[in-house]
């Protein structure tokens, strides 16, 4: 079997130029999506569980977006932190909400950047769940759909380029697609968090987005980490309902799922390298245990190698700079 000494794998590993020529996986700043947390407050507010990440005022969000655009990052993904929360998450679909205002502000100073908005009620409800509650305290699927559709419309009206529902209610892609089409937004794509696991890796995000559930957890609507075939069903269902881009989340613990979704659907796939994945790298790097820059690059490369077209990552700005953007 062995072709040695005719075949010597090391020949193409000798210099960086040679390695770059035969590298199978490419990584471009344009494939990166940077999540941003837009707060109703003024200024910038560090998130202690996510070193390097800050909550930003509407103005600061626009400035940050312009900086990201200048290094070649493809898109931003906006999350809102409203001043007040209620049972219906009414801040989510307020025309003057922080996300709606941030979209307008970004469009004025970073014209080519793709602006994606997260659609979910958890940052806006006083109970912190992703939908409306029944009298028994369960998240009610069908009555939540109408509010998600309203939220999507308010984002599209502000000028969002892509709508990204992350709530995991069944049927929400169809509800949002119908609402967008009925209001003349047939051109606005949906990036669906189709394969979203009930993951412990979201911990730091809940501090950043101030969205921790006040009771219980999200296992009643997000996916069980043991399941992969179900992820394919979720992806197919969302595609049938009109999703344009399929997301898998988190990324590294689910590379097998990313690969299968890409292979079996052929649709554009986005992978979300989530808050806990990011903060683990930061924490180890702060202690000097790993080389942050190399780990960041290797992580992004592995997500691309598994089959993701797009990577949502808190490292987007730094990665883009490193890649020469
Ligand atoms: C909202 C939402 C979450 C994340 C993205 N959208 C949190 C959750 O579902 O609890 C997590 C992102 C991250 O951890 O970086 N539903």
mmCIF file of C-alpha atoms and ligand atoms in Angstrom:
data_model
loop_
_atom_site.group_PDB
_atom_site.id
_atom_site.type_symbol
_atom_site.label_atom_id
_atom_site.label_comp_id
_atom_site.label_asym_id
_atom_site.label_seq_id
_atom_site.Cartn_x
_atom_site.Cartn_y
_atom_site.Cartn_z
ATOM 1 C CA UNK A 1 0.000 0.000 0.000
ATOM 2 C CA UNK A 2 2.623 2.495 1.051
ATOM 3 C CA UNK A 3 4.023 4.585 -1.777
ATOM 4 C CA UNK A 4 6.930 5.735 0.381
ATOM 5 C CA UNK A 5 9.562 6.855 -0.652
ATOM 6 C CA UNK A 6 7.812 8.058 -3.866
ATOM 7 C CA UNK A 7 5.136 9.885 -1.905
ATOM 8 C CA UNK A 8 6.448 12.236 0.748
ATOM 9 C CA UNK A 9 3.636 14.296 2.319
ATOM 10 C CA UNK A 10 6.175 16.649 3.893
ATOM 11 C CA UNK A 11 7.252 18.042 0.497
ATOM 12 C CA UNK A 12 4.243 20.361 0.428
ATOM 13 C CA UNK A 13 4.619 21.417 4.048
ATOM 14 C CA UNK A 14 8.076 22.951 3.779
ATOM 15 C CA UNK A 15 7.192 26.674 3.514
ATOM 16 C CA UNK A 16 4.138 28.804 4.263
ATOM 17 C CA UNK A 17 3.782 29.645 0.562
ATOM 18 C CA UNK A 18 3.659 25.958 -0.354
ATOM 19 C CA UNK A 19 1.212 25.188 2.444
ATOM 20 C CA UNK A 20 -1.029 28.070 1.369
ATOM 21 C CA UNK A 21 -1.060 26.820 -2.243
ATOM 22 C CA UNK A 22 -2.483 23.422 -1.338
ATOM 23 C CA UNK A 23 -4.628 24.439 1.631
ATOM 24 C CA UNK A 24 -8.093 22.925 1.122
ATOM 25 C CA UNK A 25 -10.005 25.375 3.281
ATOM 26 C CA UNK A 26 -10.252 29.084 2.633
ATOM 27 C CA UNK A 27 -11.220 31.723 5.143
ATOM 28 C CA UNK A 28 -12.300 35.191 4.036
ATOM 29 C CA UNK A 29 -13.322 38.208 6.130
ATOM 30 C CA UNK A 30 -16.506 38.364 4.035
ATOM 31 C CA UNK A 31 -17.598 34.984 5.453
ATOM 32 C CA UNK A 32 -17.582 36.368 8.985
ATOM 33 C CA UNK A 33 -20.558 37.725 10.913
ATOM 34 C CA UNK A 34 -20.016 39.785 14.076
ATOM 35 C CA UNK A 35 -22.700 39.685 16.795
ATOM 36 C CA UNK A 36 -23.298 43.089 18.437
ATOM 37 C CA UNK A 37 -25.294 43.896 21.586
ATOM 38 C CA UNK A 38 -27.219 47.146 21.238
ATOM 39 C CA UNK A 39 -28.260 48.666 24.549
ATOM 40 C CA UNK A 40 -30.713 51.480 25.336
ATOM 41 C CA UNK A 41 -27.968 52.965 27.550
ATOM 42 C CA UNK A 42 -25.382 55.494 26.406
ATOM 43 C CA UNK A 43 -21.770 54.526 25.768
ATOM 44 C CA UNK A 44 -20.008 51.155 25.945
ATOM 45 C CA UNK A 45 -20.406 48.596 28.734
ATOM 46 C CA UNK A 46 -17.978 45.659 29.063
ATOM 47 C CA UNK A 47 -19.462 42.175 29.477
ATOM 48 C CA UNK A 48 -17.442 40.558 32.274
ATOM 49 C CA UNK A 49 -18.023 36.972 31.094
ATOM 50 C CA UNK A 50 -16.875 37.860 27.558
ATOM 51 C CA UNK A 51 -13.562 39.770 27.605
ATOM 52 C CA UNK A 52 -13.365 42.117 24.618
ATOM 53 C CA UNK A 53 -17.154 42.209 24.098
ATOM 54 C CA UNK A 54 -19.206 45.270 25.094
ATOM 55 C CA UNK A 55 -22.823 46.315 25.063
ATOM 56 C CA UNK A 56 -23.004 49.343 22.751
ATOM 57 C CA UNK A 57 -25.322 52.333 22.500
ATOM 58 C CA UNK A 58 -27.042 52.873 19.129
ATOM 59 C CA UNK A 59 -24.348 55.398 18.124
ATOM 60 C CA UNK A 60 -21.485 53.169 19.280
ATOM 61 C CA UNK A 61 -23.051 50.234 17.397
ATOM 62 C CA UNK A 62 -22.974 52.226 14.175
ATOM 63 C CA UNK A 63 -19.331 53.192 14.778
ATOM 64 C CA UNK A 64 -18.382 49.602 15.549
ATOM 65 C CA UNK A 65 -20.193 48.437 12.398
ATOM 66 C CA UNK A 66 -18.222 50.935 10.305
ATOM 67 C CA UNK A 67 -14.958 49.627 11.823
ATOM 68 C CA UNK A 68 -15.967 46.042 11.051
ATOM 69 C CA UNK A 69 -16.879 46.974 7.494
ATOM 70 C CA UNK A 70 -13.498 48.661 7.026
ATOM 71 C CA UNK A 71 -11.659 45.397 7.832
ATOM 72 C CA UNK A 72 -13.893 43.447 5.447
ATOM 73 C CA UNK A 73 -16.270 41.674 7.846
ATOM 74 C CA UNK A 74 -19.328 40.600 5.842
ATOM 75 C CA UNK A 75 -22.150 41.211 8.271
ATOM 76 C CA UNK A 76 -23.257 42.112 11.772
ATOM 77 C CA UNK A 77 -25.931 40.293 13.781
ATOM 78 C CA UNK A 78 -27.826 42.584 16.149
ATOM 79 C CA UNK A 79 -29.281 41.756 19.587
ATOM 80 C CA UNK A 80 -31.200 44.347 21.589
ATOM 81 C CA UNK A 81 -31.204 45.172 25.300
ATOM 82 C CA UNK A 82 -34.358 47.195 26.014
ATOM 83 C CA UNK A 83 -34.942 49.547 28.945
ATOM 84 C CA UNK A 84 -38.078 47.771 30.095
ATOM 85 C CA UNK A 85 -39.373 44.236 29.742
ATOM 86 C CA UNK A 86 -42.907 42.868 29.957
ATOM 87 C CA UNK A 87 -44.802 39.605 29.570
ATOM 88 C CA UNK A 88 -45.378 40.223 25.837
ATOM 89 C CA UNK A 89 -41.880 41.453 24.977
ATOM 90 C CA UNK A 90 -43.356 44.584 23.452
ATOM 91 C CA UNK A 91 -39.939 46.260 23.165
ATOM 92 C CA UNK A 92 -39.116 43.672 20.493
ATOM 93 C CA UNK A 93 -41.427 45.164 17.898
ATOM 94 C CA UNK A 94 -41.314 48.856 18.902
ATOM 95 C CA UNK A 95 -40.516 51.053 15.898
ATOM 96 C CA UNK A 96 -38.195 53.096 18.143
ATOM 97 C CA UNK A 97 -36.508 50.045 19.691
ATOM 98 C CA UNK A 98 -32.715 49.994 19.960
ATOM 99 C CA UNK A 99 -32.264 47.379 17.225
ATOM 100 C CA UNK A 100 -34.568 49.245 14.838
ATOM 101 C CA UNK A 101 -32.690 52.506 15.470
ATOM 102 C CA UNK A 102 -29.319 50.767 15.179
ATOM 103 C CA UNK A 103 -30.217 49.335 11.755
ATOM 104 C CA UNK A 104 -31.020 52.831 10.506
ATOM 105 C CA UNK A 105 -27.818 54.252 12.033
ATOM 106 C CA UNK A 106 -25.636 51.505 10.511
ATOM 107 C CA UNK A 107 -27.197 52.025 7.094
ATOM 108 C CA UNK A 108 -26.059 55.666 7.222
ATOM 109 C CA UNK A 109 -22.366 54.944 7.934
ATOM 110 C CA UNK A 110 -21.611 51.384 6.752
ATOM 111 C CA UNK A 111 -23.603 51.145 3.540
ATOM 112 C CA UNK A 112 -22.263 47.852 2.212
ATOM 113 C CA UNK A 113 -22.301 45.897 5.437
ATOM 114 C CA UNK A 114 -25.030 43.242 5.602
ATOM 115 C CA UNK A 115 -27.230 43.893 8.638
ATOM 116 C CA UNK A 116 -28.812 40.797 10.182
ATOM 117 C CA UNK A 117 -31.251 41.067 13.094
ATOM 118 C CA UNK A 118 -31.926 38.389 15.684
ATOM 119 C CA UNK A 119 -35.629 37.684 16.121
ATOM 120 C CA UNK A 120 -36.491 36.249 19.544
ATOM 121 C CA UNK A 121 -38.419 37.492 22.551
ATOM 122 C CA UNK A 122 -36.059 36.407 25.360
ATOM 123 C CA UNK A 123 -34.293 39.762 25.695
ATOM 124 C CA UNK A 124 -37.662 41.522 25.849
ATOM 125 C CA UNK A 125 -39.806 39.380 28.152
ATOM 126 C CA UNK A 126 -39.742 39.919 31.926
ATOM 127 C CA UNK A 127 -39.634 36.130 32.411
ATOM 128 C CA UNK A 128 -36.710 35.727 29.988
ATOM 129 C CA UNK A 129 -38.277 32.980 27.867
ATOM 130 C CA UNK A 130 -38.292 33.064 24.062
ATOM 131 C CA UNK A 131 -42.085 33.224 23.705
ATOM 132 C CA UNK A 132 -45.390 33.943 25.441
ATOM 133 C CA UNK A 133 -46.262 31.913 28.517
ATOM 134 C CA UNK A 134 -49.453 29.981 29.180
ATOM 135 C CA UNK A 135 -51.154 30.214 32.593
ATOM 136 C CA UNK A 136 -49.220 27.054 33.509
ATOM 137 C CA UNK A 137 -45.894 28.735 32.731
ATOM 138 C CA UNK A 138 -45.223 26.833 29.494
ATOM 139 C CA UNK A 139 -43.904 28.608 26.409
ATOM 140 C CA UNK A 140 -46.865 28.750 24.034
ATOM 141 C CA UNK A 141 -45.826 28.050 20.471
ATOM 142 C CA UNK A 142 -48.658 29.284 18.292
ATOM 143 C CA UNK A 143 -49.494 32.582 20.017
ATOM 144 C CA UNK A 144 -45.786 33.477 19.927
ATOM 145 C CA UNK A 145 -45.627 33.218 16.119
ATOM 146 C CA UNK A 146 -47.623 36.390 15.550
ATOM 147 C CA UNK A 147 -45.284 38.431 17.775
ATOM 148 C CA UNK A 148 -42.182 37.027 16.062
ATOM 149 C CA UNK A 149 -43.674 38.013 12.706
ATOM 150 C CA UNK A 150 -44.334 41.544 14.022
ATOM 151 C CA UNK A 151 -40.762 41.776 15.253
ATOM 152 C CA UNK A 152 -39.433 40.641 11.853
ATOM 153 C CA UNK A 153 -41.555 43.215 10.038
ATOM 154 C CA UNK A 154 -40.354 46.033 12.300
ATOM 155 C CA UNK A 155 -36.734 45.031 11.539
ATOM 156 C CA UNK A 156 -37.405 44.886 7.797
ATOM 157 C CA UNK A 157 -39.093 48.299 7.944
ATOM 158 C CA UNK A 158 -35.969 49.710 9.608
ATOM 159 C CA UNK A 159 -33.901 48.322 6.718
ATOM 160 C CA UNK A 160 -32.548 44.966 7.947
ATOM 161 C CA UNK A 161 -30.992 42.914 5.144
ATOM 162 C CA UNK A 162 -31.580 39.471 6.695
ATOM 163 C CA UNK A 163 -33.946 38.288 9.434
ATOM 164 C CA UNK A 164 -32.606 35.616 11.811
ATOM 165 C CA UNK A 165 -35.193 33.902 14.055
ATOM 166 C CA UNK A 166 -33.553 32.169 17.058
ATOM 167 C CA UNK A 167 -36.600 31.390 19.197
ATOM 168 C CA UNK A 168 -37.075 27.733 18.107
ATOM 169 C CA UNK A 169 -40.882 27.872 17.921
ATOM 170 C CA UNK A 170 -42.275 25.402 15.384
ATOM 171 C CA UNK A 171 -43.637 27.055 12.255
ATOM 172 C CA UNK A 172 -41.971 30.403 12.852
ATOM 173 C CA UNK A 173 -40.110 30.503 9.537
ATOM 174 C CA UNK A 174 -43.393 30.102 7.634
ATOM 175 C CA UNK A 175 -45.095 32.729 9.810
ATOM 176 C CA UNK A 176 -42.261 35.208 9.281
ATOM 177 C CA UNK A 177 -42.001 34.461 5.538
ATOM 178 C CA UNK A 178 -45.735 35.025 5.045
ATOM 179 C CA UNK A 179 -45.695 38.259 7.029
ATOM 180 C CA UNK A 180 -42.645 39.601 5.168
ATOM 181 C CA UNK A 181 -44.177 38.730 1.790
ATOM 182 C CA UNK A 182 -47.540 40.255 2.669
ATOM 183 C CA UNK A 183 -45.822 43.542 3.606
ATOM 184 C CA UNK A 184 -43.757 43.777 0.435
ATOM 185 C CA UNK A 185 -40.497 42.360 1.841
ATOM 186 C CA UNK A 186 -40.279 39.403 -0.554
ATOM 187 C CA UNK A 187 -36.608 40.276 -1.114
ATOM 188 C CA UNK A 188 -35.579 39.945 2.555
ATOM 189 C CA UNK A 189 -33.967 36.543 3.251
ATOM 190 C CA UNK A 190 -34.406 34.470 6.409
ATOM 191 C CA UNK A 191 -31.382 32.975 8.140
ATOM 192 C CA UNK A 192 -32.963 30.413 10.403
ATOM 193 C CA UNK A 193 -31.414 29.154 13.619
ATOM 194 C CA UNK A 194 -32.736 25.799 12.426
ATOM 195 C CA UNK A 195 -30.471 23.494 14.402
ATOM 196 C CA UNK A 196 -30.140 25.183 17.773
ATOM 197 C CA UNK A 197 -29.232 23.058 20.752
ATOM 198 C CA UNK A 198 -30.225 23.632 24.390
ATOM 199 C CA UNK A 199 -26.578 24.336 25.164
ATOM 200 C CA UNK A 200 -24.660 25.204 28.306
ATOM 201 C CA UNK A 201 -22.294 27.148 26.021
ATOM 202 C CA UNK A 202 -24.786 30.076 25.901
ATOM 203 C CA UNK A 203 -24.028 31.011 29.533
ATOM 204 C CA UNK A 204 -21.950 34.165 28.934
ATOM 205 C CA UNK A 205 -24.398 35.427 26.259
ATOM 206 C CA UNK A 206 -27.154 35.637 28.828
ATOM 207 C CA UNK A 207 -25.100 38.180 30.747
ATOM 208 C CA UNK A 208 -24.334 40.098 27.534
ATOM 209 C CA UNK A 209 -27.972 40.132 26.382
ATOM 210 C CA UNK A 210 -29.488 40.234 29.890
ATOM 211 C CA UNK A 211 -31.728 37.369 28.793
ATOM 212 C CA UNK A 212 -31.382 34.595 31.389
ATOM 213 C CA UNK A 213 -34.704 32.774 31.954
ATOM 214 C CA UNK A 214 -36.154 33.699 35.358
ATOM 215 C CA UNK A 215 -37.296 30.101 35.946
ATOM 216 C CA UNK A 216 -36.699 26.753 34.287
ATOM 217 C CA UNK A 217 -34.583 26.397 31.164
ATOM 218 C CA UNK A 218 -34.947 26.251 27.370
ATOM 219 C CA UNK A 219 -34.924 22.465 26.940
ATOM 220 C CA UNK A 220 -38.621 22.481 26.127
ATOM 221 C CA UNK A 221 -37.982 24.278 22.852
ATOM 222 C CA UNK A 222 -34.295 24.007 21.965
ATOM 223 C CA UNK A 223 -32.778 20.728 20.732
ATOM 224 C CA UNK A 224 -31.355 17.903 22.808
ATOM 225 C CA UNK A 225 -27.552 17.709 22.416
ATOM 226 C CA UNK A 226 -27.741 13.982 21.719
ATOM 227 C CA UNK A 227 -29.609 14.398 18.452
ATOM 228 C CA UNK A 228 -28.240 14.753 14.928
ATOM 229 C CA UNK A 229 -30.939 13.178 12.709
ATOM 230 C CA UNK A 230 -33.443 15.526 14.316
ATOM 231 C CA UNK A 231 -31.208 18.424 13.284
ATOM 232 C CA UNK A 232 -31.620 17.372 9.660
ATOM 233 C CA UNK A 233 -35.401 17.252 10.130
ATOM 234 C CA UNK A 234 -35.304 20.771 11.596
ATOM 235 C CA UNK A 235 -33.191 21.994 8.675
ATOM 236 C CA UNK A 236 -35.498 20.411 6.077
ATOM 237 C CA UNK A 237 -38.592 21.761 7.808
ATOM 238 C CA UNK A 238 -37.217 25.307 7.835
ATOM 239 C CA UNK A 239 -36.201 25.053 4.177
ATOM 240 C CA UNK A 240 -39.730 23.943 3.279
ATOM 241 C CA UNK A 241 -41.066 26.923 5.229
ATOM 242 C CA UNK A 242 -38.852 29.315 3.277
ATOM 243 C CA UNK A 243 -35.496 29.611 5.070
ATOM 244 C CA UNK A 244 -32.668 30.827 2.819
ATOM 245 C CA UNK A 245 -29.708 30.145 5.119
ATOM 246 C CA UNK A 246 -29.570 27.376 7.719
ATOM 247 C CA UNK A 247 -27.751 27.871 10.997
ATOM 248 C CA UNK A 248 -26.198 25.296 13.295
ATOM 249 C CA UNK A 249 -25.430 26.435 16.833
ATOM 250 C CA UNK A 250 -23.116 26.047 18.781
ATOM 251 C CA UNK A 251 -20.304 25.236 16.349
ATOM 252 C CA UNK A 252 -17.385 23.167 17.659
ATOM 253 C CA UNK A 253 -19.387 20.609 19.666
ATOM 254 C CA UNK A 254 -21.597 20.049 16.590
ATOM 255 C CA UNK A 255 -19.168 19.920 13.648
ATOM 256 C CA UNK A 256 -20.687 16.580 12.608
ATOM 257 C CA UNK A 257 -24.084 18.246 12.353
ATOM 258 C CA UNK A 258 -22.680 21.135 10.298
ATOM 259 C CA UNK A 259 -21.171 18.642 7.873
ATOM 260 C CA UNK A 260 -24.370 16.614 7.521
ATOM 261 C CA UNK A 261 -26.618 19.651 7.106
ATOM 262 C CA UNK A 262 -24.339 21.036 4.394
ATOM 263 C CA UNK A 263 -24.039 17.731 2.555
ATOM 264 C CA UNK A 264 -27.678 16.785 2.748
ATOM 265 C CA UNK A 265 -29.349 20.139 2.052
ATOM 266 C CA UNK A 266 -26.817 21.909 -0.183
ATOM 267 C CA UNK A 267 -28.118 25.154 1.322
ATOM 268 C CA UNK A 268 -25.882 27.958 2.594
ATOM 269 C CA UNK A 269 -24.942 27.012 6.157
ATOM 270 C CA UNK A 270 -23.970 29.408 8.937
ATOM 271 C CA UNK A 271 -22.370 28.159 12.150
ATOM 272 C CA UNK A 272 -22.493 30.154 15.376
ATOM 273 C CA UNK A 273 -19.326 29.964 17.465
ATOM 274 C CA UNK A 274 -21.169 30.955 20.626
ATOM 275 C CA UNK A 275 -20.331 32.934 23.746
ATOM 276 C CA UNK A 276 -19.116 29.993 25.858
ATOM 277 C CA UNK A 277 -16.850 28.752 23.079
ATOM 278 C CA UNK A 278 -15.386 32.256 22.783
ATOM 279 C CA UNK A 279 -14.962 32.804 26.523
ATOM 280 C CA UNK A 280 -13.207 29.453 26.996
ATOM 281 C CA UNK A 281 -10.517 30.514 24.527
ATOM 282 C CA UNK A 282 -10.249 33.928 26.204
ATOM 283 C CA UNK A 283 -9.939 32.410 29.681
ATOM 284 C CA UNK A 284 -7.225 29.929 28.679
ATOM 285 C CA UNK A 285 -5.360 32.621 26.742
ATOM 286 C CA UNK A 286 -5.487 35.018 29.710
ATOM 287 C CA UNK A 287 -3.730 32.374 31.781
ATOM 288 C CA UNK A 288 -1.119 31.902 29.106
ATOM 289 C CA UNK A 289 -2.177 28.298 28.515
ATOM 290 C CA UNK A 290 -2.845 28.629 24.782
ATOM 291 C CA UNK A 291 -1.873 30.920 21.922
ATOM 292 C CA UNK A 292 -5.102 32.901 21.392
ATOM 293 C CA UNK A 293 -4.413 33.975 17.827
ATOM 294 C CA UNK A 294 -3.599 30.475 16.612
ATOM 295 C CA UNK A 295 -6.521 28.880 18.451
ATOM 296 C CA UNK A 296 -8.900 31.506 17.035
ATOM 297 C CA UNK A 297 -7.685 30.812 13.505
ATOM 298 C CA UNK A 298 -7.690 27.029 13.860
ATOM 299 C CA UNK A 299 -11.212 27.148 15.308
ATOM 300 C CA UNK A 300 -12.567 29.181 12.386
ATOM 301 C CA UNK A 301 -10.784 26.923 9.919
ATOM 302 C CA UNK A 302 -12.272 23.784 11.456
ATOM 303 C CA UNK A 303 -15.782 25.229 11.276
ATOM 304 C CA UNK A 304 -15.267 26.066 7.594
ATOM 305 C CA UNK A 305 -13.693 22.661 6.940
ATOM 306 C CA UNK A 306 -16.771 20.950 8.403
ATOM 307 C CA UNK A 307 -18.867 22.712 5.756
ATOM 308 C CA UNK A 308 -20.037 26.064 7.101
ATOM 309 C CA UNK A 309 -20.147 28.849 4.522
ATOM 310 C CA UNK A 310 -20.528 31.559 7.149
ATOM 311 C CA UNK A 311 -19.188 31.853 10.684
ATOM 312 C CA UNK A 312 -20.865 33.957 13.333
ATOM 313 C CA UNK A 313 -18.127 34.782 15.824
ATOM 314 C CA UNK A 314 -17.184 37.328 18.480
ATOM 315 C CA UNK A 315 -13.699 37.119 16.942
ATOM 316 C CA UNK A 316 -14.938 38.430 13.557
ATOM 317 C CA UNK A 317 -13.132 41.788 13.781
ATOM 318 C CA UNK A 318 -9.843 40.312 15.025
ATOM 319 C CA UNK A 319 -9.972 37.455 12.529
ATOM 320 C CA UNK A 320 -10.655 39.788 9.628
ATOM 321 C CA UNK A 321 -7.647 41.916 10.598
ATOM 322 C CA UNK A 322 -5.471 38.828 10.847
ATOM 323 C CA UNK A 323 -6.637 37.653 7.426
ATOM 324 C CA UNK A 324 -5.495 40.960 6.015
ATOM 325 C CA UNK A 325 -8.833 42.751 5.751
HETATM 326 C C1 LIG B 1 -31.631 34.013 21.916
HETATM 327 C C2 LIG B 1 -30.237 33.631 21.605
HETATM 328 C C3 LIG B 1 -29.277 32.995 22.429
HETATM 329 C C4 LIG B 1 -28.082 33.006 21.710
HETATM 330 C C5 LIG B 1 -28.344 33.585 20.490
HETATM 331 N N1 LIG B 1 -29.675 33.949 20.431
HETATM 332 C C6 LIG B 1 -29.370 32.519 23.820
HETATM 333 C C7 LIG B 1 -30.279 31.439 24.176
HETATM 334 O O1 LIG B 1 -30.904 30.791 23.352
HETATM 335 O O2 LIG B 1 -30.388 31.244 25.383
HETATM 336 C C8 LIG B 1 -26.756 32.491 22.213
HETATM 337 C C9 LIG B 1 -25.540 33.037 21.537
HETATM 338 C C10 LIG B 1 -24.259 32.858 22.271
HETATM 339 O O3 LIG B 1 -24.167 32.141 23.277
HETATM 340 O O4 LIG B 1 -23.258 33.456 21.824
HETATM 341 N N2 LIG B 1 -32.568 33.041 21.894
#
